[in-house]
Short mmCIF file of C-alpha atoms in Angstrom, two decimals:
data_model
loop_
_atom_site.label_atom_id
_atom_site.label_comp_id
_atom_site.label_asym_id
_atom_site.label_seq_id
_atom_site.Cartn_x
_atom_site.Cartn_y
_atom_site.Cartn_z
CA GLN A 1354 -6.93 17.63 7.15
CA LEU A 1355 -5.17 14.34 6.53
CA GLN A 1356 -5.52 13.25 2.89
CA LEU A 1357 -4.12 10.37 0.85
CA VAL A 1358 -4.23 10.16 -2.94
CA GLU A 1359 -3.15 7.03 -4.79
CA SER A 1360 -2.03 6.88 -8.41
CA GLY A 1361 -0.13 4.61 -10.76
CA GLY A 1362 -2.55 1.76 -11.24
CA GLY A 1363 -3.37 0.29 -14.60
CA LEU A 1364 -3.38 -2.76 -16.83
CA VAL A 1365 -0.20 -4.83 -16.97
CA GLN A 1366 0.69 -8.23 -18.34
CA PRO A 1367 1.72 -11.08 -16.04
CA GLY A 1368 5.37 -10.70 -15.16
CA GLY A 1369 5.22 -6.94 -15.60
CA SER A 1370 5.78 -4.12 -13.15
CA LEU A 1371 3.90 -1.12 -11.79
CA LYS A 1372 4.81 1.57 -9.30
CA LEU A 1373 2.02 2.96 -7.16
CA SER A 1374 2.24 6.33 -5.44
CA CYS A 1375 0.49 7.59 -2.34
CA ALA A 1376 0.71 11.35 -1.95
CA ALA A 1377 0.04 12.52 1.58
CA SER A 1378 -1.11 15.95 2.68
CA GLY A 1379 -2.12 17.44 5.98
CA PHE A 1380 0.54 15.51 7.88
CA THR A 1381 4.16 14.42 7.59
CA LEU A 1382 5.21 10.86 6.95
CA ASP A 1383 7.37 10.70 10.07
CA ASP A 1384 4.32 10.96 12.28
CA TYR A 1385 2.45 7.96 10.90
CA THR A 1386 2.66 4.42 9.63
CA ILE A 1387 1.65 4.19 5.97
CA GLY A 1388 0.31 0.96 4.59
CA TRP A 1389 -0.64 -0.45 1.22
CA PHE A 1390 -3.70 -2.66 1.20
CA ARG A 1391 -5.61 -4.36 -1.56
CA GLN A 1392 -9.07 -5.73 -2.12
CA GLY A 1393 -9.87 -8.11 -4.93
CA LEU A 1394 -13.39 -8.64 -6.22
CA GLY A 1395 -15.37 -10.50 -3.59
CA LYS A 1396 -12.41 -10.67 -1.23
CA GLU A 1397 -11.50 -9.15 2.10
CA ARG A 1398 -9.19 -6.15 2.16
CA GLU A 1399 -5.70 -7.32 3.07
CA GLY A 1400 -2.47 -5.65 4.08
CA VAL A 1401 0.30 -5.84 1.50
CA SER A 1402 3.09 -3.73 2.97
CA CYS A 1403 3.47 -1.15 5.71
CA MET A 1404 6.20 1.33 6.54
CA ARG A 1405 6.93 3.57 9.50
CA SER A 1406 9.18 6.44 8.45
CA ALA A 1407 10.20 7.41 11.96
CA ASP A 1408 12.18 4.22 12.54
CA GLY A 1409 12.42 2.81 9.01
CA SER A 1410 10.56 -0.35 9.90
CA THR A 1411 8.77 -2.23 7.15
CA TYR A 1412 6.48 -5.22 6.87
CA TYR A 1413 5.54 -7.32 3.87
CA ALA A 1414 2.79 -9.87 3.56
CA ASP A 1415 3.98 -13.25 2.34
CA SER A 1416 2.33 -12.57 -1.03
CA ALA A 1417 4.50 -9.46 -1.45
CA LYS A 1418 7.86 -10.65 -0.21
CA GLY A 1419 10.54 -10.67 -2.88
CA ARG A 1420 8.31 -8.94 -5.44
CA PHE A 1421 7.09 -5.68 -3.89
CA THR A 1422 9.09 -2.86 -2.34
CA ILE A 1423 7.71 -0.03 -0.23
CA SER A 1424 9.64 3.23 -0.14
CA ARG A 1425 9.16 6.91 0.58
CA ASP A 1426 10.25 10.33 -0.58
CA ASN A 1427 10.04 12.68 2.38
CA ALA A 1428 10.56 15.75 0.22
CA LYS A 1429 7.45 14.84 -1.76
CA ASN A 1430 5.60 13.43 1.26
CA THR A 1431 4.89 10.38 -0.87
CA VAL A 1432 5.04 6.65 -0.30
CA TYR A 1433 5.53 4.23 -3.17
CA LEU A 1434 4.87 0.56 -3.81
CA GLN A 1435 7.05 -0.93 -6.53
CA MET A 1436 5.44 -4.13 -7.76
CA ASN A 1437 7.43 -6.55 -9.90
CA SER A 1438 6.71 -9.99 -11.32
CA LEU A 1439 3.00 -9.30 -11.16
CA LYS A 1440 0.58 -12.20 -11.21
CA HIS A 1441 -3.10 -12.54 -12.10
CA GLU A 1442 -3.88 -12.86 -8.40
CA ASP A 1443 -2.44 -9.40 -7.73
CA THR A 1444 -5.42 -7.90 -9.53
CA SER A 1445 -7.14 -5.68 -6.96
CA VAL A 1446 -7.95 -2.16 -5.95
CA TYR A 1447 -4.93 -0.92 -4.04
CA TYR A 1448 -5.40 1.53 -1.19
CA CYS A 1449 -2.97 3.41 0.98
CA ALA A 1450 -3.78 4.11 4.58
CA ALA A 1451 -2.31 5.99 7.51
CA ASP A 1452 -2.44 5.43 11.24
CA ILE A 1453 -0.13 5.22 14.24
CA TYR A 1454 0.26 1.49 14.70
CA ALA A 1455 3.44 -0.53 14.38
CA VAL A 1456 3.96 -1.86 10.89
CA GLN A 1457 3.01 -5.51 11.44
CA VAL A 1458 0.05 -4.57 13.61
CA MET A 1459 -1.29 -2.20 10.99
CA CYS A 1460 -0.81 -4.56 8.08
CA GLN A 1461 -2.52 -7.43 9.88
CA MET A 1462 -5.37 -5.67 11.65
CA PRO A 1463 -8.95 -5.49 10.37
CA PHE A 1464 -9.15 -2.56 7.99
CA VAL A 1465 -12.04 -0.99 9.88
CA GLY A 1466 -9.59 -0.17 12.66
CA ILE A 1467 -7.45 2.06 10.45
CA GLY A 1468 -8.25 5.73 10.49
CA SER A 1469 -7.39 7.26 7.12
CA TRP A 1470 -7.69 5.88 3.60
CA GLY A 1471 -7.16 6.99 0.05
CA GLN A 1472 -9.70 6.40 -2.69
CA GLY A 1473 -7.85 3.46 -4.25
CA THR A 1474 -6.29 2.70 -7.60
CA GLN A 1475 -7.12 -0.31 -9.77
CA VAL A 1476 -4.40 -2.75 -10.74
CA THR A 1477 -5.32 -5.36 -13.34
CA VAL A 1478 -2.90 -8.10 -14.31
CA SER A 1479 -4.04 -9.73 -17.51
CA SER A 1480 -2.69 -10.96 -20.79
#
């Protein structure tokens, strides 16, 4: 059974950094596209960054470019999201998701079209 478990969220000051982890089980990273999404209070869920291990392709939303980095550790079957220079507006619940779409398609599609989700991890940026 495909399962995703996020960790690494927390409270951080503006300008700080956090590294989120998404541990996958029941499948191998090479077979899927993994995406990081976020949903702020009262907002729509949005794609932040997506990666397809099989071809190394990545996609970043404009809000993430230059600040966030998606990466993977195949030995641990884990995908990471390194977040630097965090801003108040990055405060959200962050979810990882898995499906078979190309990276830009997955990161931009309505979230209801994506098959597998983790439970989410809260990131709060506040002084």
